[in-house]
Backbone as a chain_set.jsonl record, in Angstrom:
{"seq": "MGERCEPIALKKHWSIELCGGTHVQRTGDIGLIHIVAESSVASGVRRIEALTGTTARLYLRQQDKRIYEIASFLKISPANLEERVRNLFNDRRKFEKELNNTRKNVVLNGKALQGRKGEITTININGISFMGGVLRNIAIRDLKTLVDSGKKQIKSGVVAFVSVSEDGKGSAVVGVTDDLINMLNAVDLVRIVSVVLGGQGGGGRPDMAQAGGSKGDKAEEAITALKAFLKG", "coords": {"N": [[148.259, 123.245, 129.278], [150.702, 122.258, 129.559], [151.257, 120.227, 127.796], [152.07, 119.056, 124.516], [150.416, 119.852, 121.486], [148.868, 119.28, 118.3], [148.041, 121.507, 115.785], [145.464, 121.851, 113.273], [145.223, 123.179, 110.135], [143.09, 124.601, 107.76], [143.325, 125.671, 104.564], [145.066, 127.79, 105.281], [144.207, 130.441, 107.093], [141.486, 129.948, 107.178], [140.273, 127.954, 108.77], [141.347, 126.918, 111.87], [142.119, 124.406, 114.018], [142.487, 122.446, 117.026], [144.082, 119.305, 116.943], [142.007, 116.508, 116.703], [142.385, 113.916, 116.239], [142.675, 112.888, 113.397], [144.051, 111.073, 111.826], [145.065, 111.104, 109.249], [147.204, 112.152, 106.57], [146.643, 114.403, 105.099], [143.777, 116.539, 104.518], [142.524, 115.841, 102.172], [142.793, 113.105, 102.01], [140.684, 112.055, 103.347], [138.496, 111.956, 101.679], [135.225, 111.433, 100.335], [132.689, 113.068, 102.203], [129.79, 112.761, 104.074], [127.238, 114.308, 105.705], [125.168, 113.102, 108.202], [123.693, 113.663, 110.451], [122.772, 116.294, 112.735], [122.972, 118.078, 115.703], [122.161, 119.587, 118.932], [124.34, 119.758, 121.641], [124.985, 121.214, 123.81], [124.619, 124.524, 125.204], [125.183, 126.716, 122.644], [126.807, 124.905, 121.395], [127.206, 122.671, 118.784], [126.643, 119.427, 117.424], [127.962, 117.456, 114.911], [127.424, 114.698, 112.858], [128.947, 112.451, 110.678], [129.572, 110.459, 107.735], [132.31, 108.9, 106.077], [134.426, 108.397, 103.17], [134.459, 105.065, 101.914], [132.331, 104.068, 103.474], [130.547, 106.203, 103.448], [129.893, 106.266, 100.726], [128.592, 103.772, 100.448], [126.409, 104.197, 102.108], [125.043, 106.248, 100.724], [124.395, 104.877, 98.401], [122.585, 103.031, 99.405], [120.574, 104.76, 100.189], [119.793, 105.767, 97.703], [118.804, 103.406, 96.623], [116.573, 102.969, 98.243], [115.025, 105.17, 97.531], [114.48, 104.637, 94.816], [113.019, 102.278, 95.12], [110.744, 103.162, 96.516], [109.749, 104.999, 94.652], [109.205, 103.24, 92.567], [107.178, 101.727, 93.739], [105.177, 103.65, 93.895], [104.832, 104.046, 91.277], [106.11, 106.03, 89.722], [108.639, 108.315, 88.466], [111.857, 108.722, 90.06], [112.512, 111.438, 90.089], [110.111, 112.737, 90.348], [109.275, 112.157, 92.839], [109.25, 113.696, 95.266], [107.26, 115.655, 94.766], [105.045, 113.979, 94.44], [104.777, 112.788, 96.962], [104.208, 115.039, 98.524], [101.736, 115.741, 97.414], [100.226, 113.478, 98.093], [100.252, 113.703, 100.868], [98.9, 116.147, 101.209], [96.43, 115.451, 100.099], [95.621, 113.514, 101.937], [95.313, 115.043, 104.285], [93.216, 116.653, 103.425], [91.157, 114.759, 103.014], [90.903, 113.767, 105.627], [89.98, 116.024, 106.931], [87.531, 116.371, 105.635], [86.29, 114.001, 106.397], [86.151, 114.323, 109.193], [84.459, 116.55, 109.302], [82.161, 115.431, 108.235], [81.606, 113.498, 110.162], [81.038, 115.175, 112.339], [78.718, 116.503, 111.423], [76.956, 114.371, 111.096], [76.83, 113.375, 113.701], [75.762, 115.579, 115.122], [73.291, 115.749, 113.926], [72.197, 113.49, 114.87], [71.815, 111.147, 113.452], [73.63, 109.06, 113.229], [73.476, 107.677, 115.563], [70.956, 106.806, 116.134], [68.704, 104.633, 117.626], [70.716, 103.152, 118.784], [72.762, 102.041, 121.511], [74.015, 104.516, 123.61], [73.098, 106.702, 122.359], [72.883, 110.152, 121.543], [71.334, 112.273, 123.751], [68.972, 114.679, 124.968], [68.029, 115.857, 128.004], [66.101, 116.926, 130.881], [67.381, 117.878, 133.937], [66.729, 118.472, 137.124], [65.822, 121.032, 136.376], [67.854, 121.798, 134.685], [69.082, 121.716, 131.448], [70.434, 118.928, 129.864], [72.682, 117.671, 127.601], [74.067, 114.826, 126.209], [76.265, 112.006, 125.513], [77.748, 108.97, 124.144], [80.356, 108.638, 121.873], [82.186, 107.516, 118.925], [85.555, 107.237, 118.058], [86.176, 110.032, 117.757], [88.12, 112.85, 117.464], [89.732, 114.781, 120.055], [89.746, 117.534, 119.598], [87.619, 117.774, 117.877], [85.574, 116.944, 119.487], [85.391, 119.116, 121.168], [84.414, 121.024, 119.397], [81.923, 119.881, 118.878], [80.776, 120.052, 121.418], [80.638, 122.83, 121.724], [78.791, 123.382, 119.682], [76.618, 121.966, 120.671], [76.054, 123.412, 122.997], [75.117, 125.764, 121.895], [72.801, 124.818, 120.754], [71.154, 123.961, 122.912], [70.964, 126.24, 124.351], [70.87, 126.896, 127.194], [72.502, 125.166, 129.72], [74.139, 121.957, 130.272], [76.637, 120.238, 128.452], [77.939, 117.154, 127.51], [80.282, 114.967, 126.16], [81.627, 111.774, 125.498], [84.22, 110.169, 123.893], [85.167, 107.113, 122.457], [88.116, 105.583, 121.575], [89.753, 103.554, 119.005], [91.643, 102.02, 120.275], [90.572, 101.639, 122.727], [90.613, 103.674, 124.615], [89.295, 106.482, 126.484], [88.014, 109.72, 125.797], [86.982, 112.83, 127.019], [84.804, 115.671, 126.931], [83.421, 118.413, 128.519], [80.946, 120.892, 128.639], [79.707, 124.033, 129.815], [77.081, 126.308, 129.712], [77.27, 129.904, 129.513], [75.516, 131.216, 131.28], [75.341, 129.576, 133.449], [77.751, 129.165, 134.701], [78.369, 130.235, 137.148], [77.294, 128.563, 138.992], [77.879, 126.006, 138.193], [80.822, 124.334, 137.339], [82.781, 123.535, 134.592], [85.241, 122.232, 134.781], [85.147, 120.91, 137.255], [83.047, 119.167, 136.71], [84.024, 117.604, 134.583], [85.986, 116.196, 135.83], [84.621, 114.37, 137.341], [83.752, 112.638, 135.383], [86.227, 111.802, 134.463], [87.297, 110.284, 136.578], [85.759, 107.922, 136.49], [86.547, 107.004, 134.016], [89.072, 106.215, 134.534], [91.039, 108.13, 134.61], [93.299, 110.884, 135.433], [92.068, 113.134, 136.565], [91.338, 116.353, 135.195], [91.214, 119.246, 133.026], [90.838, 122.756, 132.146], [88.593, 125.367, 131.27], [86.068, 127.242, 133.127], [83.823, 127.136, 131.486], [84.33, 125.153, 129.653], [85.892, 122.004, 129.602], [88.308, 119.319, 129.535], [89.16, 115.794, 129.581], [90.677, 112.549, 130.05], [91.028, 108.94, 129.836], [92.046, 105.519, 130.429], [90.047, 103.649, 130.399], [87.931, 103.189, 128.302], [85.726, 101.584, 128.003], [84.093, 102.214, 130.039], [82.61, 104.362, 129.39], [79.811, 104.863, 129.133], [79.064, 104.6, 131.805], [80.428, 106.754, 132.837], [79.068, 108.979, 131.8], [76.629, 108.522, 133.018], [77.35, 108.85, 135.707], [77.855, 111.557, 135.762], [75.323, 112.592, 135.235], [74.051, 111.716, 137.549], [75.335, 113.268, 139.46], [74.393, 115.82, 138.796], [71.746, 115.48, 139.42], [71.889, 115.453, 142.13]], "CA": [[148.4, 122.212, 130.289], [152.078, 121.785, 129.525], [151.39, 119.162, 126.81], [152.141, 119.516, 123.131], [149.282, 119.453, 120.657], [149.077, 119.577, 116.885], [146.909, 122.208, 115.166], [145.132, 121.53, 111.887], [144.822, 124.396, 109.429], [142.471, 124.415, 106.456], [143.528, 126.861, 103.75], [145.704, 128.807, 106.123], [143.455, 131.025, 108.197], [140.045, 129.684, 107.056], [139.901, 127.231, 109.978], [142.479, 126.342, 112.598], [141.596, 123.68, 115.167], [143.396, 121.491, 117.644], [143.913, 117.98, 116.363], [141.169, 115.599, 117.456], [142.674, 112.561, 115.805], [142.203, 112.646, 112.029], [144.758, 109.894, 111.327], [145.38, 111.246, 107.82], [148.281, 113.083, 106.305], [146.039, 115.65, 104.609], [142.307, 116.435, 104.516], [142.086, 115.181, 100.937], [142.787, 111.654, 102.196], [139.394, 111.665, 103.913], [137.612, 111.646, 100.56], [133.825, 111.847, 100.419], [132.09, 113.269, 103.526], [128.338, 112.956, 103.996], [126.682, 114.588, 107.02], [123.926, 112.348, 108.396], [122.947, 114.18, 111.597], [123.261, 117.513, 113.362], [122.175, 118.273, 116.908], [122.726, 120.449, 119.96], [124.802, 119.012, 122.808], [125.069, 122.183, 124.907], [124.344, 125.877, 124.749], [126.192, 127.238, 121.737], [127.645, 123.815, 120.879], [126.489, 121.791, 117.874], [127.31, 118.162, 117.123], [127.754, 116.996, 113.542], [127.806, 113.316, 112.618], [129.142, 112.259, 109.248], [130.223, 109.248, 107.242], [133.367, 109.255, 105.13], [135.019, 107.367, 102.318], [133.656, 103.944, 101.428], [131.101, 103.987, 104.262], [129.653, 107.24, 102.946], [129.398, 105.85, 99.417], [127.635, 102.692, 100.658], [125.203, 104.806, 102.683], [124.338, 106.96, 99.659], [123.82, 103.864, 97.507], [121.401, 102.494, 100.073], [119.541, 105.793, 100.11], [119.317, 105.752, 96.313], [118.001, 102.201, 96.442], [115.283, 103.186, 98.899], [114.274, 106.136, 96.723], [113.996, 103.945, 93.621], [111.998, 101.312, 95.54], [109.529, 103.92, 96.825], [109.253, 105.532, 93.387], [108.638, 102.109, 91.832], [105.914, 101.38, 94.394], [104.208, 104.684, 93.537], [104.765, 104.044, 89.812], [106.562, 107.316, 89.193], [110.097, 108.412, 88.386], [112.431, 109.307, 91.274], [112.527, 112.899, 89.998], [108.791, 113.254, 90.738], [108.919, 111.577, 94.135], [108.93, 114.724, 96.268], [105.966, 116.247, 94.438], [104.001, 112.983, 94.674], [104.605, 112.644, 98.406], [103.518, 116.242, 98.994], [100.337, 115.649, 96.989], [99.581, 112.453, 98.906], [100.078, 114.259, 102.207], [97.837, 117.152, 101.137], [95.167, 114.743, 99.875], [95.227, 112.871, 103.189], [94.802, 116.081, 105.188], [91.918, 117.078, 102.893], [90.182, 113.704, 103.293], [90.694, 113.716, 107.071], [89.146, 117.163, 107.275], [86.185, 116.084, 105.145], [85.749, 112.936, 107.24], [85.805, 114.902, 110.49], [83.281, 117.394, 109.126], [81.021, 114.534, 108.048], [81.302, 112.927, 111.475], [80.389, 116.194, 113.164], [77.364, 116.736, 110.946], [76.145, 113.189, 111.382], [76.613, 113.31, 115.147], [74.87, 116.656, 115.547], [71.941, 115.442, 113.432], [71.716, 112.333, 115.602], [71.522, 110.038, 112.558], [74.555, 107.94, 113.398], [73.273, 107.0, 116.837], [69.554, 106.48, 116.353], [68.436, 103.232, 117.901], [71.886, 102.48, 119.333], [73.153, 102.383, 122.868], [74.94, 105.633, 123.566], [72.512, 107.765, 121.559], [72.922, 111.488, 122.142], [70.01, 112.679, 124.218], [68.853, 115.923, 125.728], [67.027, 115.676, 129.056], [66.069, 117.969, 131.904], [67.767, 117.369, 135.254], [66.559, 119.536, 138.131], [65.695, 122.327, 135.71], [69.024, 122.072, 133.851], [69.134, 120.913, 130.23], [71.669, 118.144, 129.748], [72.885, 116.941, 126.349], [75.257, 113.998, 126.356], [76.268, 110.706, 124.87], [79.026, 108.316, 123.859], [80.673, 108.622, 120.451], [83.288, 106.626, 118.565], [86.676, 107.716, 117.232], [86.122, 111.476, 117.507], [89.295, 113.504, 118.048], [89.397, 115.69, 121.154], [89.452, 118.871, 119.061], [86.282, 117.72, 117.3], [84.644, 116.889, 120.623], [85.205, 120.503, 121.623], [83.519, 121.664, 118.434], [80.592, 119.329, 119.116], [80.259, 120.616, 122.668], [80.265, 124.212, 121.423], [77.552, 123.348, 118.904], [75.566, 121.521, 121.58], [75.698, 124.518, 123.883], [74.304, 126.702, 121.119], [71.488, 124.202, 120.521], [70.305, 123.909, 124.113], [70.898, 127.616, 124.875], [71.272, 126.943, 128.597], [72.626, 123.828, 130.268], [75.423, 121.257, 130.293], [76.846, 119.304, 127.334], [79.064, 116.263, 127.805], [80.492, 113.872, 125.221], [82.78, 110.895, 125.703], [84.549, 109.434, 122.674], [85.988, 105.921, 122.678], [88.999, 105.354, 120.433], [89.9, 102.166, 118.585], [92.479, 101.3, 121.241], [89.84, 101.47, 123.976], [90.751, 104.796, 125.538], [88.18, 107.413, 126.474], [88.273, 111.163, 125.863], [85.743, 113.505, 127.403], [84.735, 117.132, 126.962], [82.2, 118.892, 129.166], [80.752, 122.326, 128.488], [78.639, 124.673, 130.593], [76.73, 127.597, 129.11], [77.746, 131.043, 130.307], [74.578, 131.628, 132.333], [75.37, 128.633, 134.567], [79.105, 128.924, 135.223], [78.472, 130.66, 138.55], [76.834, 127.469, 139.842], [78.47, 124.759, 137.705], [82.138, 124.533, 136.722], [83.07, 122.432, 133.67], [86.418, 121.494, 135.263], [84.67, 119.995, 138.303], [82.197, 118.146, 136.096], [84.796, 116.667, 133.766], [86.756, 115.345, 136.743], [83.726, 113.265, 137.712], [83.828, 111.721, 134.24], [87.591, 111.29, 134.393], [87.48, 109.244, 137.594], [85.152, 106.692, 135.981], [87.342, 106.56, 132.864], [90.401, 105.821, 134.991], [91.981, 109.213, 134.346], [93.935, 111.573, 136.558], [91.483, 114.461, 136.689], [91.096, 117.036, 133.934], [91.517, 120.668, 133.095], [90.222, 123.615, 131.145], [87.99, 126.61, 131.748], [84.764, 127.009, 133.753], [82.784, 126.874, 130.483], [84.666, 123.962, 128.875], [87.047, 121.285, 130.134], [88.517, 118.017, 128.916], [89.871, 114.785, 130.364], [90.79, 111.277, 129.344], [91.376, 107.804, 130.665], [92.309, 104.272, 129.713], [88.885, 102.761, 130.464], [86.878, 103.639, 127.395], [84.544, 100.732, 128.16], [83.296, 102.792, 131.123], [82.097, 105.64, 128.89], [78.402, 105.018, 129.515], [79.021, 104.811, 133.251], [80.929, 108.103, 133.106], [77.963, 109.897, 131.534], [75.639, 108.272, 134.066], [77.851, 109.457, 136.947], [77.683, 113.002, 135.639], [73.892, 112.846, 135.403], [73.732, 111.512, 138.967], [75.819, 114.442, 140.204], [73.486, 116.934, 138.531], [70.491, 115.216, 140.125], [72.131, 115.791, 143.522]], "C": [[149.818, 121.661, 130.35], [152.305, 120.657, 128.538], [151.429, 119.769, 125.418], [150.892, 119.037, 122.385], [149.538, 119.91, 119.23], [147.858, 120.297, 116.318], [146.701, 121.738, 113.726], [144.62, 122.799, 111.239], [144.249, 124.038, 108.067], [142.589, 125.73, 105.69], [143.992, 128.04, 104.593], [144.781, 129.269, 107.245], [141.932, 130.789, 108.102], [139.517, 128.944, 108.28], [141.149, 126.637, 110.604], [141.942, 125.703, 113.876], [142.698, 122.817, 115.776], [143.08, 120.107, 117.097], [143.064, 117.093, 117.279], [141.396, 114.16, 117.05], [142.142, 112.263, 114.422], [142.842, 111.401, 111.413], [144.966, 109.93, 109.811], [146.499, 112.27, 107.67], [147.749, 114.433, 105.845], [144.522, 115.442, 104.511], [141.781, 115.743, 103.267], [142.039, 113.671, 101.062], [141.449, 111.15, 102.737], [138.416, 111.284, 102.815], [136.21, 112.199, 100.767], [133.373, 111.972, 101.882], [130.607, 113.523, 103.343], [127.804, 113.131, 105.411], [125.329, 113.895, 107.149], [123.095, 112.865, 109.573], [123.607, 115.429, 112.149], [122.363, 117.798, 114.544], [122.885, 119.203, 117.875], [123.115, 119.597, 121.166], [124.933, 119.904, 124.042], [124.787, 123.565, 124.342], [125.494, 126.391, 123.89], [127.106, 126.182, 121.132], [126.79, 122.89, 120.029], [127.321, 120.539, 117.593], [126.95, 117.742, 115.703], [128.256, 115.569, 113.42], [127.887, 113.087, 111.115], [129.781, 110.912, 108.954], [131.247, 109.663, 106.197], [133.762, 108.059, 104.275], [134.036, 106.314, 101.842], [132.329, 103.833, 102.164], [130.085, 105.012, 103.779], [129.061, 106.841, 101.603], [128.35, 104.736, 99.55], [126.31, 103.233, 101.201], [124.376, 105.495, 101.6], [123.72, 105.987, 98.658], [122.55, 103.266, 98.105], [120.239, 103.48, 100.024], [118.947, 105.848, 98.715], [118.41, 104.552, 96.065], [116.62, 102.371, 97.053], [114.408, 104.122, 98.071], [113.682, 105.459, 95.491], [112.901, 102.944, 93.975], [110.673, 102.016, 95.829], [108.909, 104.465, 95.549], [108.596, 104.426, 92.559], [107.287, 101.704, 92.408], [104.807, 102.359, 94.003], [104.038, 104.826, 92.031], [105.056, 105.423, 89.215], [108.076, 107.282, 89.093], [110.63, 109.04, 89.672], [112.407, 110.829, 91.269], [111.201, 113.513, 90.458], [108.361, 112.8, 92.126], [108.491, 112.632, 95.149], [107.552, 115.326, 96.024], [104.826, 115.27, 94.746], [103.718, 112.817, 96.17], [103.868, 113.848, 98.981], [102.034, 116.187, 98.636], [99.569, 114.621, 97.817], [99.293, 112.974, 100.313], [98.938, 115.275, 102.227], [96.473, 116.505, 100.938], [94.676, 114.099, 101.166], [94.653, 113.897, 104.163], [93.417, 116.546, 104.749], [90.838, 116.057, 103.231], [89.874, 113.595, 104.783], [89.779, 114.852, 107.517], [87.702, 116.916, 106.849], [85.513, 115.012, 106.005], [85.318, 113.475, 108.597], [84.564, 115.782, 110.4], [82.021, 116.548, 108.969], [80.602, 113.923, 109.373], [80.554, 113.923, 112.346], [78.939, 116.393, 112.753], [76.437, 115.58, 111.272], [75.809, 113.112, 112.865], [75.61, 114.359, 115.599], [73.441, 116.43, 115.059], [71.336, 114.222, 114.113], [71.504, 111.103, 114.752], [72.397, 108.821, 112.837], [74.231, 107.104, 114.627], [71.827, 106.596, 117.106], [69.385, 104.978, 116.57], [69.616, 102.483, 118.465], [72.11, 102.892, 120.783], [74.162, 103.522, 122.781], [74.407, 106.778, 122.732], [72.603, 109.106, 122.287], [71.501, 111.898, 122.508], [70.09, 114.02, 124.931], [67.716, 115.749, 126.72], [67.103, 116.844, 130.04], [66.366, 117.34, 133.257], [67.702, 118.523, 136.251], [66.53, 120.929, 137.501], [66.861, 122.699, 134.826], [68.995, 121.156, 132.628], [70.483, 120.204, 130.151], [71.675, 117.403, 128.417], [74.152, 116.111, 126.502], [75.135, 112.682, 125.639], [77.673, 110.203, 124.629], [79.206, 108.216, 122.35], [81.851, 107.695, 120.193], [84.288, 107.349, 117.674], [86.543, 109.179, 116.815], [87.312, 112.116, 118.214], [88.854, 114.533, 119.085], [89.05, 117.085, 120.645], [88.052, 118.916, 118.452], [85.217, 117.592, 118.388], [84.351, 118.295, 121.133], [84.25, 121.244, 120.695], [82.088, 121.19, 118.631], [79.968, 119.91, 120.38], [79.831, 122.065, 122.455], [78.93, 124.265, 120.675], [76.374, 122.928, 119.779], [75.096, 122.623, 122.51], [74.819, 125.541, 123.163], [72.9, 126.147, 120.905], [70.592, 124.274, 121.753], [70.147, 125.277, 124.773], [71.392, 127.737, 126.313], [71.349, 125.514, 129.131], [74.044, 123.286, 130.232], [75.48, 120.283, 129.116], [78.072, 118.458, 127.653], [79.122, 115.121, 126.79], [81.729, 113.081, 125.633], [82.999, 110.127, 124.405], [85.478, 108.276, 123.011], [86.797, 105.645, 121.413], [89.12, 103.87, 120.121], [90.742, 101.353, 119.567], [91.837, 101.234, 122.639], [89.969, 102.582, 124.984], [89.558, 105.747, 125.402], [88.631, 108.857, 126.582], [86.948, 111.867, 126.127], [85.892, 115.019, 127.346], [83.385, 117.51, 127.559], [82.122, 120.405, 129.007], [79.576, 122.823, 129.317], [78.344, 126.019, 129.952], [77.041, 128.737, 130.073], [76.814, 131.422, 131.466], [74.627, 130.728, 133.564], [76.74, 128.473, 135.226], [79.294, 129.421, 136.656], [78.043, 129.555, 139.514], [77.418, 126.117, 139.435], [79.779, 125.06, 136.978], [82.474, 123.31, 135.875], [84.257, 121.593, 134.134], [86.001, 120.485, 136.336], [83.867, 118.848, 137.7], [83.016, 117.121, 135.308], [85.645, 115.746, 134.646], [85.918, 114.172, 137.245], [83.774, 112.195, 136.622], [85.187, 111.037, 134.198], [87.829, 110.149, 135.371], [86.936, 107.904, 137.101], [85.962, 106.123, 134.818], [88.746, 106.111, 133.261], [91.464, 106.86, 134.72], [92.515, 109.835, 135.621], [93.376, 112.981, 136.732], [91.225, 115.054, 135.324], [91.406, 118.501, 134.088], [90.832, 121.441, 131.993], [89.729, 124.902, 131.759], [86.644, 126.297, 132.4], [83.67, 126.65, 132.742], [83.089, 125.659, 129.608], [85.928, 123.322, 129.426], [87.127, 119.906, 129.489], [89.289, 117.088, 129.838], [89.929, 113.509, 129.554], [91.156, 110.176, 130.307], [91.519, 106.546, 129.828], [91.094, 103.349, 129.631], [87.732, 103.275, 129.607], [85.611, 102.821, 127.501], [83.622, 101.232, 129.278], [82.636, 104.101, 130.687], [80.651, 105.883, 129.3], [78.266, 105.308, 131.004], [79.469, 106.224, 133.605], [79.834, 109.139, 132.886], [76.89, 109.755, 132.617], [76.056, 108.923, 135.381], [77.657, 110.963, 136.93], [76.204, 113.381, 135.823], [73.499, 112.734, 136.879], [74.185, 112.698, 139.802], [74.872, 115.621, 140.02], [72.14, 116.751, 139.236], [70.61, 115.542, 141.616], [71.82, 114.655, 144.48]], "O": [[150.102, 120.721, 131.092], [153.427, 120.16, 128.431], [150.894, 120.85, 125.176], [150.387, 117.944, 122.638], [150.333, 120.82, 118.99], [146.752, 119.758, 116.362], [147.633, 121.29, 113.058], [143.686, 123.425, 111.74], [144.845, 123.268, 107.314], [142.042, 126.756, 106.093], [143.391, 129.115, 104.606], [144.6, 128.56, 108.236], [141.174, 131.377, 108.873], [138.438, 129.263, 108.779], [141.914, 125.936, 109.943], [141.372, 126.392, 114.722], [143.698, 122.504, 115.13], [141.922, 119.792, 116.823], [143.356, 116.944, 118.466], [140.662, 113.273, 117.483], [141.228, 111.449, 114.285], [142.232, 110.747, 110.567], [145.033, 108.881, 109.171], [146.706, 113.128, 108.528], [148.322, 115.476, 106.156], [144.047, 114.309, 104.432], [140.715, 115.129, 103.297], [141.324, 113.013, 100.306], [141.12, 109.972, 102.603], [137.595, 110.385, 102.999], [136.031, 113.292, 101.305], [133.643, 111.09, 102.697], [130.206, 114.385, 102.561], [127.9, 112.216, 106.229], [124.449, 114.077, 106.308], [121.913, 112.537, 109.681], [124.821, 115.609, 112.053], [121.139, 117.767, 114.421], [124.045, 119.565, 117.678], [122.309, 118.806, 121.656], [124.986, 119.417, 125.171], [124.725, 123.742, 123.126], [126.632, 126.489, 124.349], [128.067, 126.513, 120.437], [125.769, 122.382, 120.491], [128.549, 120.596, 117.533], [125.774, 117.682, 115.342], [129.376, 115.26, 113.827], [126.992, 113.488, 110.371], [130.437, 110.311, 109.805], [131.066, 110.669, 105.51], [133.485, 106.903, 104.594], [132.923, 106.629, 101.421], [131.305, 103.535, 101.549], [128.892, 104.719, 103.709], [127.872, 107.046, 101.359], [127.338, 104.751, 98.849], [125.234, 102.786, 100.805], [123.154, 105.347, 101.559], [122.64, 106.245, 98.127], [121.568, 103.027, 97.402], [119.083, 103.097, 99.842], [117.732, 105.964, 98.559], [117.387, 104.659, 95.39], [115.616, 101.972, 96.463], [113.206, 103.9, 97.927], [112.517, 105.68, 95.157], [111.951, 102.777, 93.21], [109.609, 101.535, 95.439], [107.692, 104.407, 95.372], [107.562, 104.645, 91.928], [106.361, 101.378, 91.665], [103.657, 101.967, 93.805], [103.218, 105.612, 91.557], [104.347, 105.905, 88.332], [108.721, 106.349, 89.57], [109.921, 109.816, 90.311], [112.296, 111.45, 92.326], [111.164, 114.66, 90.903], [107.224, 113.03, 92.54], [107.47, 112.469, 95.819], [106.767, 115.49, 96.958], [103.775, 115.67, 95.248], [102.564, 112.718, 96.586], [102.995, 113.69, 99.835], [101.178, 116.54, 99.447], [98.42, 114.846, 98.197], [98.228, 112.719, 100.875], [98.111, 115.273, 103.14], [95.48, 116.938, 101.522], [93.483, 114.122, 101.468], [93.625, 113.65, 104.794], [92.548, 116.802, 105.582], [89.748, 116.416, 103.674], [88.728, 113.36, 105.168], [88.913, 114.666, 108.371], [86.766, 117.209, 107.593], [84.322, 115.101, 106.305], [84.248, 113.128, 109.096], [83.72, 115.772, 111.296], [80.959, 116.887, 109.491], [79.414, 113.833, 109.683], [79.572, 113.58, 113.005], [78.042, 116.446, 113.595], [75.288, 115.776, 111.669], [74.674, 112.826, 113.248], [74.704, 114.058, 116.377], [72.488, 116.867, 115.703], [70.146, 113.938, 113.972], [71.049, 110.085, 115.273], [71.949, 107.683, 112.696], [74.658, 105.954, 114.727], [71.511, 106.099, 118.187], [69.871, 104.166, 115.783], [69.535, 101.264, 118.618], [71.69, 103.967, 121.211], [75.071, 103.482, 121.952], [75.138, 107.718, 122.419], [72.421, 109.175, 123.503], [70.594, 111.87, 121.677], [71.142, 114.426, 125.424], [66.572, 115.521, 126.327], [68.046, 117.634, 130.024], [65.698, 116.395, 133.676], [68.528, 119.436, 136.216], [67.127, 121.874, 138.016], [66.882, 123.794, 134.265], [68.892, 119.938, 132.774], [71.533, 120.814, 130.348], [70.782, 116.603, 128.14], [75.197, 116.638, 126.883], [74.052, 112.286, 125.208], [78.657, 110.902, 124.871], [78.31, 107.762, 121.638], [82.442, 107.153, 121.127], [83.928, 107.982, 116.681], [86.773, 109.522, 115.655], [87.491, 111.944, 119.42], [87.756, 115.084, 119.008], [88.166, 117.746, 121.19], [87.379, 119.946, 118.495], [84.095, 118.074, 118.228], [83.217, 118.622, 121.482], [83.387, 121.997, 121.147], [81.149, 121.983, 118.563], [78.778, 120.222, 120.408], [78.784, 122.484, 122.948], [78.059, 125.078, 120.986], [75.272, 123.461, 119.649], [73.903, 122.759, 122.782], [73.898, 126.108, 123.75], [71.925, 126.898, 120.876], [69.412, 124.609, 121.65], [69.3, 125.456, 125.648], [72.234, 128.582, 126.614], [70.394, 124.746, 129.014], [75.016, 124.039, 130.17], [74.505, 119.594, 128.818], [79.119, 118.988, 128.023], [78.143, 114.404, 126.587], [82.738, 113.645, 126.058], [82.074, 109.509, 123.878], [86.448, 108.434, 123.752], [86.241, 105.494, 120.326], [88.645, 103.028, 120.883], [90.572, 100.139, 119.677], [92.479, 100.825, 123.606], [89.482, 102.452, 126.107], [88.906, 105.81, 124.36], [89.525, 109.18, 127.364], [85.924, 111.535, 125.53], [86.944, 115.574, 127.662], [82.343, 116.992, 127.155], [83.109, 121.112, 129.213], [78.58, 122.121, 129.493], [79.264, 126.79, 129.679], [77.07, 128.552, 131.289], [77.272, 131.892, 132.508], [74.041, 131.051, 134.598], [76.878, 127.731, 136.199], [80.276, 129.065, 137.308], [78.376, 129.591, 140.699], [77.449, 125.186, 140.24], [79.834, 125.933, 136.112], [82.457, 122.183, 136.371], [84.285, 120.382, 133.912], [86.452, 119.34, 136.324], [83.991, 117.7, 138.126], [82.739, 115.922, 135.358], [85.98, 114.635, 134.237], [86.454, 113.103, 137.539], [83.828, 111.0, 136.911], [85.284, 109.839, 133.93], [88.484, 109.163, 135.035], [87.58, 106.869, 137.276], [86.053, 104.907, 134.655], [89.521, 105.674, 132.411], [92.647, 106.536, 134.611], [92.227, 109.384, 136.729], [94.125, 113.916, 137.015], [90.92, 114.323, 134.382], [91.815, 118.95, 135.159], [90.313, 120.868, 131.035], [90.361, 125.462, 132.655], [86.13, 125.19, 132.238], [82.71, 125.956, 133.078], [82.209, 125.18, 128.894], [86.917, 124.006, 129.686], [86.138, 119.394, 128.964], [89.981, 117.531, 130.754], [89.304, 113.4, 128.499], [91.545, 110.431, 131.447], [91.151, 106.524, 128.653], [91.107, 102.374, 128.879], [86.707, 103.729, 130.115], [84.534, 103.294, 127.137], [82.509, 100.733, 129.442], [82.157, 104.863, 131.527], [80.303, 106.971, 129.759], [77.465, 106.146, 131.417], [78.961, 106.826, 134.551], [79.681, 110.066, 133.681], [76.319, 110.746, 133.073], [75.221, 109.483, 136.092], [77.337, 111.571, 137.952], [75.885, 114.368, 136.485], [72.724, 113.541, 137.393], [73.501, 113.092, 140.746], [74.579, 116.34, 140.975], [71.479, 117.723, 139.602], [69.625, 115.856, 142.285], [71.981, 114.807, 145.691]]}, "num_chains": 1, "name": "protein.A"}
């Protein structure tokens, strides 16, 4: 561009760059460098963020302090912190899996809902078996498993579950057995539920579809609307 610039060379030919403003006489003046972040800013371009000198030392001291505080809370030495955290994470995943399996078994046996509003029921609507009900705090992936199990139980028909989360949102899964998908589409059925739940439709396959909405308090009404549609 017709302007003069100053190159910076590290160990001769190891790295030669145009000066970006180091403000030091030599690289050794920079002292300690600690990289705190690395990211992509454009195709083929990486951004590295680092702290240097006194700021870097203060940052590392703060990190050490946090590690010792966490280790003290867990009543272990800092050297065993990583192993302890991994074990805690694995234990949590194990317990969550066991809890979900227990929920599924209880729900499918009907024990959790006996005598309560929202009990899972199986009825006949215009010659079509319908199993449905409102559940609590069941993840969407587990709802799908429940719907699959329900379809196997009724052999032929429609299965629909709505789960209400702790924050009041509703999640719904509707399944249609293979012998009925030529006359009933799970995507169409779940959209009926979604409208009542305040959702924006739904999606999936003809034999199984899911949807959600912010109005979990309308879960019973959503199941009722689906039954009304099947009645015609």
